[in-house]
Coordinates of C-alpha atoms in Angstrom, one line a residue:
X1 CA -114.6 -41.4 34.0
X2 CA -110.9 -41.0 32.9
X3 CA -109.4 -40.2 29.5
X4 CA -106.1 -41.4 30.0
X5 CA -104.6 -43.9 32.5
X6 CA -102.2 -40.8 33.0
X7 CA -102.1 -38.4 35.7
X8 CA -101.1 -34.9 36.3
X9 CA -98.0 -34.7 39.4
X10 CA -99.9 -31.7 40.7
X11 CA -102.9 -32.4 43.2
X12 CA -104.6 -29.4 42.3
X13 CA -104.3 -29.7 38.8
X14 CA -105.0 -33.5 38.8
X15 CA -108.3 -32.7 40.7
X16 CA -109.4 -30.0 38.5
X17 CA -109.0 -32.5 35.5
X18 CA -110.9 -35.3 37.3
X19 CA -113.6 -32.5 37.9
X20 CA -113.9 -31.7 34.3
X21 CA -113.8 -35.3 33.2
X22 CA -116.5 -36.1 35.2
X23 CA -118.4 -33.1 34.7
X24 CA -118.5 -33.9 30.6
X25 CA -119.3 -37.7 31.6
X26 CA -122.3 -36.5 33.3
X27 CA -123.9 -34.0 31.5
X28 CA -123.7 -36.1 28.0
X29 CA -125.5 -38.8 30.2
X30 CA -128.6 -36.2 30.4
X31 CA -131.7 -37.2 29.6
X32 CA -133.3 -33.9 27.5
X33 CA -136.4 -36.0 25.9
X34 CA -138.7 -33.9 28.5
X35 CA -137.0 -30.7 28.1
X36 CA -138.6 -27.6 25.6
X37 CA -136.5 -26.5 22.5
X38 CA -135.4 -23.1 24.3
X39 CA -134.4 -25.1 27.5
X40 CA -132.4 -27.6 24.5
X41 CA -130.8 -24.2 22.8
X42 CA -129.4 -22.7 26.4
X43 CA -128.4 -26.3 27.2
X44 CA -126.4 -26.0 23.3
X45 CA -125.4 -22.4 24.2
X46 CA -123.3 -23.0 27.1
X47 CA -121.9 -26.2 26.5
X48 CA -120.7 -24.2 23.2
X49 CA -119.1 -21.4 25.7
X50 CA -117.2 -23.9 27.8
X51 CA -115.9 -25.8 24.2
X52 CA -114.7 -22.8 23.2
X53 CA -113.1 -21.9 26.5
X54 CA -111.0 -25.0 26.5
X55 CA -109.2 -24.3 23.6
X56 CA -107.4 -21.3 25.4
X57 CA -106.3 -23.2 27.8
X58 CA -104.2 -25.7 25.3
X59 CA -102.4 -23.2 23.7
X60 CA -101.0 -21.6 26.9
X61 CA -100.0 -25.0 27.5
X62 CA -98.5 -25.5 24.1
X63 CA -96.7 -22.0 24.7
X64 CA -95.4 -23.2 28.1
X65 CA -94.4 -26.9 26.5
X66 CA -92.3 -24.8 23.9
X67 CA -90.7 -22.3 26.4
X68 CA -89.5 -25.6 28.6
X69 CA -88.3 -27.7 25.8
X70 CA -86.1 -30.7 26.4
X71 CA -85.2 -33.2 23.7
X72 CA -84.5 -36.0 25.8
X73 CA -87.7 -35.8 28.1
X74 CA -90.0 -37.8 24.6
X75 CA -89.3 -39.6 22.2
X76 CA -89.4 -37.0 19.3
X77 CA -87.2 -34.3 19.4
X78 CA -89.9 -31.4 18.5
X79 CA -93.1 -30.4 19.7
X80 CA -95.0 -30.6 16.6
X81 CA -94.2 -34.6 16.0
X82 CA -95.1 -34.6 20.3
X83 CA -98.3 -33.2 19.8
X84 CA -99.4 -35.3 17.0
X85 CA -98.1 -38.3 18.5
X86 CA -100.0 -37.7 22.0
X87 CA -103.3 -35.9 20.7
X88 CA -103.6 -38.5 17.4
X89 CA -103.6 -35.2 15.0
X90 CA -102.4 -34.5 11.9
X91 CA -98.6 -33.0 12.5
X92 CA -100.4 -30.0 10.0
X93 CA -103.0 -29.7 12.9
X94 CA -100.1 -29.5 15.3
X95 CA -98.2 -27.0 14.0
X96 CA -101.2 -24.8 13.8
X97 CA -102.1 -25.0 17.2
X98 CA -98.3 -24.0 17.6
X99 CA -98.8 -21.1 15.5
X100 CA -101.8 -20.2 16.9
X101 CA -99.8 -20.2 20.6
X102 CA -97.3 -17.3 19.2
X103 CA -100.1 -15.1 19.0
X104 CA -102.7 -16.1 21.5
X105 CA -101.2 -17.0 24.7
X106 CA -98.9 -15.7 27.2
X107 CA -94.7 -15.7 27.0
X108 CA -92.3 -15.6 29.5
X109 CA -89.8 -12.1 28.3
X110 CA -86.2 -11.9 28.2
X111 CA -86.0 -11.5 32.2
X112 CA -88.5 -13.4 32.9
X113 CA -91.2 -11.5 33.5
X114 CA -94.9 -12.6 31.8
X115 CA -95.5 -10.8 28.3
X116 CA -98.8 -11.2 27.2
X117 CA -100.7 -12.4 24.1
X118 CA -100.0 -10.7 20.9
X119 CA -103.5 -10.3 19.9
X120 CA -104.5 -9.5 23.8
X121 CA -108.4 -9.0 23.2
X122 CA -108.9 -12.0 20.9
X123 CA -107.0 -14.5 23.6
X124 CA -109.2 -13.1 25.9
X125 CA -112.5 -13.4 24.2
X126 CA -111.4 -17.4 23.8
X127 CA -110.7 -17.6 27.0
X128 CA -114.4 -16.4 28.1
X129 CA -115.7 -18.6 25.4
X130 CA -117.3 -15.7 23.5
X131 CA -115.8 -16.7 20.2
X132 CA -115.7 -19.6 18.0
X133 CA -112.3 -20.8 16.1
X134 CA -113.5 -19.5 12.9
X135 CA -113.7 -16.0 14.4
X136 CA -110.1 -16.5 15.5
X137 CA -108.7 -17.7 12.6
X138 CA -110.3 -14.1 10.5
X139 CA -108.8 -11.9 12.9
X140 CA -105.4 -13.9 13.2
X141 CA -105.7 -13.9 8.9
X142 CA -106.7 -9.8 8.9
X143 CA -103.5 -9.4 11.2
X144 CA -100.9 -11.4 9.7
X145 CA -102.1 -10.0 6.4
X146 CA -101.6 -6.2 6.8
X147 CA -98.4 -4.8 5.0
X148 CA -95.4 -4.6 7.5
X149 CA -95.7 -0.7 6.4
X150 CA -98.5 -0.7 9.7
X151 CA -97.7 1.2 12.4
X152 CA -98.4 -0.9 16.0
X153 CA -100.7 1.5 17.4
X154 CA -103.1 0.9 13.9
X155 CA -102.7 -3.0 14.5
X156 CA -103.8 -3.0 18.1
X157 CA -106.7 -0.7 17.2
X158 CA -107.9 -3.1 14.3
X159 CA -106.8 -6.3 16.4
X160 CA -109.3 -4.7 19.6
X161 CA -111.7 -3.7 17.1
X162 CA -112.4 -6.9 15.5
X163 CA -112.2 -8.8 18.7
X164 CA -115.0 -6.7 19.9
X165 CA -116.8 -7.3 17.0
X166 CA -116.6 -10.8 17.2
X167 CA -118.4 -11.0 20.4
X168 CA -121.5 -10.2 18.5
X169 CA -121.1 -11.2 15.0
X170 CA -120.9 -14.4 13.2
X171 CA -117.8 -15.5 11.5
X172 CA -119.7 -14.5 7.9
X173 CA -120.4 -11.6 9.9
X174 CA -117.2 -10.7 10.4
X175 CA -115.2 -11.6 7.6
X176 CA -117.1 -8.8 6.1
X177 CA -116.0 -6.4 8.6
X178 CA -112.5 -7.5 8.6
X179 CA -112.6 -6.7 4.6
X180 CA -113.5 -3.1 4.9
X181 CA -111.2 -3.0 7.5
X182 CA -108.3 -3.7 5.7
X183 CA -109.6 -1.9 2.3
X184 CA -109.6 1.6 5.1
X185 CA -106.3 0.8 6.3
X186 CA -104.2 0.0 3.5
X187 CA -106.9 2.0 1.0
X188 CA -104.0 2.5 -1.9
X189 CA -103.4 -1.7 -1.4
X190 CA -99.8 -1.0 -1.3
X191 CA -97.5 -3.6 -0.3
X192 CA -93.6 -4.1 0.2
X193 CA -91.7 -7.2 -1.3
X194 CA -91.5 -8.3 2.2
X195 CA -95.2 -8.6 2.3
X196 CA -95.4 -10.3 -1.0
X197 CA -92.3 -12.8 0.2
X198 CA -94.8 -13.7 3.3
X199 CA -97.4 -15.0 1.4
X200 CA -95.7 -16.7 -1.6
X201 CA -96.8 -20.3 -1.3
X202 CA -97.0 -23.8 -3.3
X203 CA -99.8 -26.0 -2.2
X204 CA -99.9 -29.6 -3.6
X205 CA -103.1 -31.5 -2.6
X206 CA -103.7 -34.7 -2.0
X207 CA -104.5 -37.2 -5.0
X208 CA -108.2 -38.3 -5.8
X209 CA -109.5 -41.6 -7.6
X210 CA -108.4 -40.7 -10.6
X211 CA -104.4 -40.0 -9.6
X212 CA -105.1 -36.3 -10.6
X213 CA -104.1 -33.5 -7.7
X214 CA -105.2 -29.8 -7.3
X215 CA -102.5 -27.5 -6.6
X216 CA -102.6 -23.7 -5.3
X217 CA -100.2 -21.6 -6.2
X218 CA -99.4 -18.0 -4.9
X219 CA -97.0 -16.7 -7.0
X220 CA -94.7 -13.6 -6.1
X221 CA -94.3 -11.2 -9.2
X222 CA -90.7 -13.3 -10.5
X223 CA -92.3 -16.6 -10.4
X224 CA -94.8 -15.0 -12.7
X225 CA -92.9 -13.3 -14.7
X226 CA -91.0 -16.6 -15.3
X227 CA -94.6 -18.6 -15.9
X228 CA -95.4 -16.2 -18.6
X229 CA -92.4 -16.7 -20.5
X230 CA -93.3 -20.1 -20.3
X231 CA -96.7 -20.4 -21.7
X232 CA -96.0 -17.9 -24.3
X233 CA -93.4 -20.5 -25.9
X234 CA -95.0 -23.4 -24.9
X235 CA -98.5 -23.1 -24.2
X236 CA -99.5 -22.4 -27.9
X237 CA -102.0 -24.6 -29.8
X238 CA -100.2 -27.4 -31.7
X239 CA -97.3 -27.4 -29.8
X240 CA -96.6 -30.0 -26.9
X241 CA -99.9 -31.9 -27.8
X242 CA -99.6 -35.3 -26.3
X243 CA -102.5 -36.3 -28.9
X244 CA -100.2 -35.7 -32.0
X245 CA -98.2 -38.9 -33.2
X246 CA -95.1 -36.6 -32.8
X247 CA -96.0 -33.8 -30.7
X248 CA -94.2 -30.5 -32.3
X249 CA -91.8 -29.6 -29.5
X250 CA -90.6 -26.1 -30.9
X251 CA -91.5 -23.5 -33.2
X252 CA -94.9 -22.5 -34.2
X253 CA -97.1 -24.8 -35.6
X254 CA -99.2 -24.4 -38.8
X255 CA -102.4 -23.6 -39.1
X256 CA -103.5 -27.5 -39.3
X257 CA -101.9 -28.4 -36.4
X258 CA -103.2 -25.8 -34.2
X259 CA -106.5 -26.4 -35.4
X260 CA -106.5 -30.4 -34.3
X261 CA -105.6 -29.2 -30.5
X262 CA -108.7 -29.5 -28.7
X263 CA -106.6 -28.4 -25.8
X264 CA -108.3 -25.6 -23.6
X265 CA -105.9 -23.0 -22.5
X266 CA -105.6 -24.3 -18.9
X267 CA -104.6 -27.7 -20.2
X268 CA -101.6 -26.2 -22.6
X269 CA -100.4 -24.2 -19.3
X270 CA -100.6 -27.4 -17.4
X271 CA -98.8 -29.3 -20.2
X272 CA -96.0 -26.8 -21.0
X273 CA -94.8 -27.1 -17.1
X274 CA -94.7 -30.3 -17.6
X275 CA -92.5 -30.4 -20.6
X276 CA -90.7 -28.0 -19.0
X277 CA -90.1 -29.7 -15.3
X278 CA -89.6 -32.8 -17.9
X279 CA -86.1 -31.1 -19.2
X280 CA -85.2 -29.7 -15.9
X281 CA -84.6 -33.4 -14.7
X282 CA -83.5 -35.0 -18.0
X283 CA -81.1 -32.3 -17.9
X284 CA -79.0 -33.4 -15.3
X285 CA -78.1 -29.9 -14.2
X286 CA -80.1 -30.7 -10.6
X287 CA -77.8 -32.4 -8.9
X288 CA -77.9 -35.1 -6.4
X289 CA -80.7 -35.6 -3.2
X290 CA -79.7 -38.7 -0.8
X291 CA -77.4 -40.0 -3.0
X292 CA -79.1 -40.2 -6.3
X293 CA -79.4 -38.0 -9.2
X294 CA -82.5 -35.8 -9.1
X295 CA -85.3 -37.8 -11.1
X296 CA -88.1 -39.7 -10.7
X297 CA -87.7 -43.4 -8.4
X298 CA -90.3 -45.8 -9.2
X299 CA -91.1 -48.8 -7.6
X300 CA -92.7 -51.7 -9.8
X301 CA -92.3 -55.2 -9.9
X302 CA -91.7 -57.4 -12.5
X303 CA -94.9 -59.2 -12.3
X304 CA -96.5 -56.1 -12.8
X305 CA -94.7 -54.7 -15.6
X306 CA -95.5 -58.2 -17.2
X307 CA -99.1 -58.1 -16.5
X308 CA -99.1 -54.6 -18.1
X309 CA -97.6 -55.6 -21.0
X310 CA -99.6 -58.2 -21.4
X311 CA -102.9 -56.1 -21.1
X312 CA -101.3 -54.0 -23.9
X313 CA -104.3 -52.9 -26.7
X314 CA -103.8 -50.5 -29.8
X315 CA -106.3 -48.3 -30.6
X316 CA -105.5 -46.9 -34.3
X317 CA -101.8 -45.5 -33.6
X318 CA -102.2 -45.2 -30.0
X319 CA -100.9 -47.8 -27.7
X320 CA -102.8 -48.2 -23.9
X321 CA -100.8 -49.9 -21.7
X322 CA -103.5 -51.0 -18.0
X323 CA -102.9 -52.0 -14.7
X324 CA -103.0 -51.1 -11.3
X325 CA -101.3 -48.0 -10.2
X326 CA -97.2 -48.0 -8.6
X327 CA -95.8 -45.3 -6.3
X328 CA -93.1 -42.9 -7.3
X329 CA -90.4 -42.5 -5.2
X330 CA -92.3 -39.1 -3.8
X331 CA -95.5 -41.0 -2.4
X332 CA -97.6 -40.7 -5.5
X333 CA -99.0 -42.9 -7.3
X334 CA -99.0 -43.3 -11.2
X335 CA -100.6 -45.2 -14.0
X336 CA -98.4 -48.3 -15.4
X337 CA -98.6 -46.5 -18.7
X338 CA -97.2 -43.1 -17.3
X339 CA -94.6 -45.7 -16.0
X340 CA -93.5 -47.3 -18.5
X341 CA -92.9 -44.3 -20.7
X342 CA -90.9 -42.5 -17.7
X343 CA -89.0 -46.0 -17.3
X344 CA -87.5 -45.6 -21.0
X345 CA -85.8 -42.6 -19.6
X346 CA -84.1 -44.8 -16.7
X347 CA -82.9 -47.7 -18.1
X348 CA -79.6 -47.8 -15.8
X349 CA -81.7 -47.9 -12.9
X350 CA -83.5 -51.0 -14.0
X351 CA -80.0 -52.3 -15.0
X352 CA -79.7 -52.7 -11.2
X353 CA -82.8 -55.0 -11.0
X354 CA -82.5 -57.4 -14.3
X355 CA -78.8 -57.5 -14.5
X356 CA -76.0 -59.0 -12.3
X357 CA -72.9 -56.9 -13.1
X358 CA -71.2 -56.6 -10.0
X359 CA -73.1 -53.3 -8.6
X360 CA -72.0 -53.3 -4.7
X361 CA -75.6 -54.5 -2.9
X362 CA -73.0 -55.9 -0.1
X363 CA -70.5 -53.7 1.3
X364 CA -70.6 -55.1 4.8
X365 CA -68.2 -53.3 7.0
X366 CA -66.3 -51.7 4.7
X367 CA -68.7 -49.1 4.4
X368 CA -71.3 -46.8 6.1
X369 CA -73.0 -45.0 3.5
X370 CA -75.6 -46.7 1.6
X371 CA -74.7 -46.6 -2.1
X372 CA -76.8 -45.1 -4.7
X373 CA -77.5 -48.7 -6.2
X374 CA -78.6 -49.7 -2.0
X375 CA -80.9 -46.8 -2.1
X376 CA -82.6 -47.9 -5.2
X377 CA -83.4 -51.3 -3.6
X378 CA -84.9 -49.6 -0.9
X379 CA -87.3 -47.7 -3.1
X380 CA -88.4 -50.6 -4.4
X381 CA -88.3 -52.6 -1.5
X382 CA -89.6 -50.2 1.2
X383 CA -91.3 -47.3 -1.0
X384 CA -91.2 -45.4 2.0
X385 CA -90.4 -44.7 5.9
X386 CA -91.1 -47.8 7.5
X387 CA -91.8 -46.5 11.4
X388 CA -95.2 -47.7 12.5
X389 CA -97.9 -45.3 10.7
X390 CA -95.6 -43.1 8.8
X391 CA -96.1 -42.2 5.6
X392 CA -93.0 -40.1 4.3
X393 CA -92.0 -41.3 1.2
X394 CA -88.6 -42.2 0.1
X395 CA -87.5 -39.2 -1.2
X396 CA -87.5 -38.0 1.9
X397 CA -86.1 -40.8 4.1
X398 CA -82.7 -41.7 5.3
X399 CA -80.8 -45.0 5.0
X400 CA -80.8 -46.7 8.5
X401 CA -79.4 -49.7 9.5
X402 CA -81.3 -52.3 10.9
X403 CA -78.6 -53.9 13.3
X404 CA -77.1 -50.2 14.1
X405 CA -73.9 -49.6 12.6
X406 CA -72.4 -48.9 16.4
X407 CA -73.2 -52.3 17.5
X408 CA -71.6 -54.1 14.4
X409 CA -74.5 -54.2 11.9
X410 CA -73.2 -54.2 8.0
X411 CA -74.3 -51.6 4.9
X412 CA -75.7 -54.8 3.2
X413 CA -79.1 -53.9 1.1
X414 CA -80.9 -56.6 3.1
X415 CA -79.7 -55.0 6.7
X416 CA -80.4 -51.2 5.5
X417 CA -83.8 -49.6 5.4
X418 CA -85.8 -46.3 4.8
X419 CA -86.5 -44.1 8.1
X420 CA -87.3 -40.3 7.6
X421 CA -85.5 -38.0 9.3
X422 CA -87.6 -37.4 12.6
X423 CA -88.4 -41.1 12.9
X424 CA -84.7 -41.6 12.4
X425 CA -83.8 -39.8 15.4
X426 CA -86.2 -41.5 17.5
X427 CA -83.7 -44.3 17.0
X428 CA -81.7 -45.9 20.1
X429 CA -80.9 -48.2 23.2
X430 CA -81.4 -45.4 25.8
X431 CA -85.0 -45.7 27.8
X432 CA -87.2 -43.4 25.0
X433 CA -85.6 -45.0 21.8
X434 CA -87.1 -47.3 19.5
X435 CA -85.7 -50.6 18.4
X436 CA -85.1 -52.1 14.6
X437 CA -84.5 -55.6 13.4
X438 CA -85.4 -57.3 10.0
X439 CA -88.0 -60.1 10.1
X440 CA -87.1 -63.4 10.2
X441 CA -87.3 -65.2 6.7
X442 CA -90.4 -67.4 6.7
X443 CA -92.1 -64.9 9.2
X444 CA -95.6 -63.6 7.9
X445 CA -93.4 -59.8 7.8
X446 CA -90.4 -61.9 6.3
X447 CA -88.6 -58.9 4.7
X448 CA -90.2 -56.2 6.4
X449 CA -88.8 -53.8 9.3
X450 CA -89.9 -54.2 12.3
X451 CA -90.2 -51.2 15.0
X452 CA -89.4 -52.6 18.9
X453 CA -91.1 -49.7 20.7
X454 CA -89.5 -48.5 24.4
X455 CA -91.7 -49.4 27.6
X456 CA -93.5 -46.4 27.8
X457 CA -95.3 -46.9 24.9
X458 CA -95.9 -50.4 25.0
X459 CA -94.4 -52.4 28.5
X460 CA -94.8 -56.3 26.3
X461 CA -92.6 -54.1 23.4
X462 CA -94.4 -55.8 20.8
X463 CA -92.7 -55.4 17.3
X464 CA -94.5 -53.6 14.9
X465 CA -94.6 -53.3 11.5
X466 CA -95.7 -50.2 8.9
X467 CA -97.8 -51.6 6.4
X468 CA -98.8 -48.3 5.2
X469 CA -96.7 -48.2 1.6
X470 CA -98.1 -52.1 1.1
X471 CA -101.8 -51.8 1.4
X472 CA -102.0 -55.3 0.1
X473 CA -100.4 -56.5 3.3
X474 CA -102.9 -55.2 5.2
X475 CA -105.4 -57.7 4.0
X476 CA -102.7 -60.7 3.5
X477 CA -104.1 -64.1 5.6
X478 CA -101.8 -64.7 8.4
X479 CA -102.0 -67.6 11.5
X480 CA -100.1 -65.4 13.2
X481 CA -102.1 -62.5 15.6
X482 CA -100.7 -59.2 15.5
X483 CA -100.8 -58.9 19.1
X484 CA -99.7 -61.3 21.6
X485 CA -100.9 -61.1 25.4
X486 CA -97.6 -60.5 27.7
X487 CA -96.5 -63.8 28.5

């Protein structure tokens, strides 16, 4: 049994693989219907100890892969796109297990001599297989947590002791420990701005059915003090509240209004950001990303906006406006409603689709740079990065031309199209890059980009197309097979 059609150079290393391979081939062929439940819990124990064994072993890999680092031996220039590209993981995933090798596995010093783990005694319970990831992850949590102000002699102590600990306790177990731990070494709970700086964070999360995301915030003590501020001007009832005819924008609302918000308090917090992010942009005082004023890109067609309009029902003094959801120029997706009302803010951007006054869409070779007005086709057009499986959206993509620029392709809006930065770089003639052309009109991708990947990932280098920011496509009737058979 093999994995991968790949092998290692090394004999002994290439052996030792082929023994594991076969090893795990054969021993989830067993047949265990005649065994007794304790001879099934050993049989569950051990092949638990080697599964946690194996992890140790990719991170001083990983550590090794980092220390050697070339960016001409693969195709993307960083380990943390490698790694997700060769193991099929999230580039999150990636990143951990990079994270996780700074603390767990061996380096190579200054001279050259090896410098082992940084928390010595949990890398070498993994290694043994005598603790699972979770009890890696609270003792790597407990040690990154403790304020800077902790001598290294205290953090080894606590770092042995809870490695010890873990050998016998589960991870619930533990995480108890751990939390007397730290109250007994930083009993006071004093912390530096340094500490706080550490853990300041903004999590967006991803959107569910209903378009709505959950964010986690960690907010140092400015950002807070700033928040407050906020929501005592703008988070009071009757002000802001998107149920009013004319919402009351400033001052302080009379008794009547106040009363008719049936906001809840989390609500008018969430709404007064809004209003206030809302100015930020309308403001103009942002700047410039790519090219184009900071604001929100969104990509609808016109058949859309019709059918929308169309659907159009009043209920009393309200208006709802249905229809299927379009993507922002961030990756998020909207209700045509929401859309419409942010559109009436935008009006010279859709200048650039319903009227023909001369805007430069063609600038051949007279220019490099895309133009604002080229980048603004390519939201629509593209949405996002179009390398096979990405998902960056166009805010965060660079303009790329289809026939490269070096070899005499033009900055014409039908030649240019959206690439994010790392996939961007992955771009070339030499042996590792990857090759772009536009689809041939009347093609079943007519319009599209498609991605001409280098031999070592596909010898035929069958084009290839990211459908991922047109989910309809995915399902579109073609006579045309996605893959062809080397000829």
């Amino acid at each position: 049994m093999r994995s991968s059609l790949q092998a290692v150079d090394d004999p002994a290393a290439e052996a030792a693989l082929r023994a594991l391979e076969a090893a795990a081939a054969q021993v989830s062929a067993l047949s265990t219907q005649a065994l007794s439940n304790r001879d099934r819990l050993t049989l569950i124990s051990r092949v638990e100890t080697v599964v946690r064994m194996l992890p140790a072993a990719g991170l001083e890999w990983i550590a090794q892969l980092q220390e050697q680092w070339s960016n001409t031996e693969f195709p993307a220039n960083n380990l943390v796109d490698t790694l997700a590209d060769s193991l099929r993981i999230t580039p999150a995933e990636a990143r951990a297990r990079w994270h996780a090798a700074d603390d767990l596995a061996h380096h190579v010093g200054m001279t050259g001599e090896a410098v082992a783990p940084l928390l010595s005694e949990t890398a070498a319970a993994q290694r043994a297989g005598a603790i699972a990831p979770a009890h890696v992850k609270i003792i790597r949590d407990v040690m990154h947590h403790l304020p800077v102000t902790v001598d290294a002699a205290t953090r080894a102590e606590a770092e042995v002791m809870l490695a010890g600990h873990a050998r016998e306790l589960r991870p619930d177990q533990l995480r108890k420990v751990a939390d007397k731990l730290e109250a007994l070494i930083n009993p006071d709970g004093t912390f530096t701005d340094a500490d706080r700086a550490r853990r300041r964070a903004f999590t967006m999360g991803r959107q569910g059915p209903d378009l709505m995301s959950k964010c986690t915030v960690v907010a140092d003590p400015e950002l807070r003090a700033y928040l407050e501020a906020i929501f005592a001007k703008f988070a009071k009832p009757g002000l802001l509240n998107p149920e009013d005819p004319a919402p009351l924008t400033d001052g302080d609302p009379d008794e009547v209004v106040a009363q008719r918000d049936t906001r809840s308090a989390p609500q008018r917090q969430h709404d007064a950001i809004k209003a206030v992010l809302r100015d930020g942009i309308a403001s103009g005082r942002l700047g410039q990303h790519r090219g184009l004023p900071v604001t929100v890109v969104l990509s609808m067609t016109l058949q859309e906006l019709e059918d929308a309009v169309a659907q159009t029902t009043a209920t009393g003094s309200a208006v709802e406006i249905s229809g299927p959801a379009v993507a922002t120029g961030g990756g998020a997706m909207i209700s045509i409603g929401d859309a419409v009302r942010l559109a009436s803010h935008a009006h010279h951007y859709l200048a650039v689709f319903d009227r023909h006054d001369g805007r430069p869409l063609y600038l051949g070779r007279a220019k490099r740079i895309a133009s604002a007005d080229q980048r603004i086709v390519l939201h629509a057009r593209d949405i996002g990065c179009t390398f096979p499986g990405c998902t960056k959206p166009g805010y965060l993509c660079q303009v790329h031309h289809r026939t490269d620029w070096a070899a005499g392709g033009s900055t014409d809006a039908d030649q240019l199209t959206f690439v994010c930065e790392p996939h961007h770089q992955q771009v070339g003639t030499h042996s590792t890059g990857w090759g772009t052309s536009p689809a041939a009109p009347g093609a079943r991708d007519a319009g599209r980009t498609r991605w001409i990947p280098p031999v070592h990932i596909d010898p035929a280098r069958r084009p290839r197309v990211n459908k991922y920011h047109h989910p309809g496509e995915y399902f579109a009737p073609t006579t045309e097979p996605v893959y062809r058979k080397p000829s």
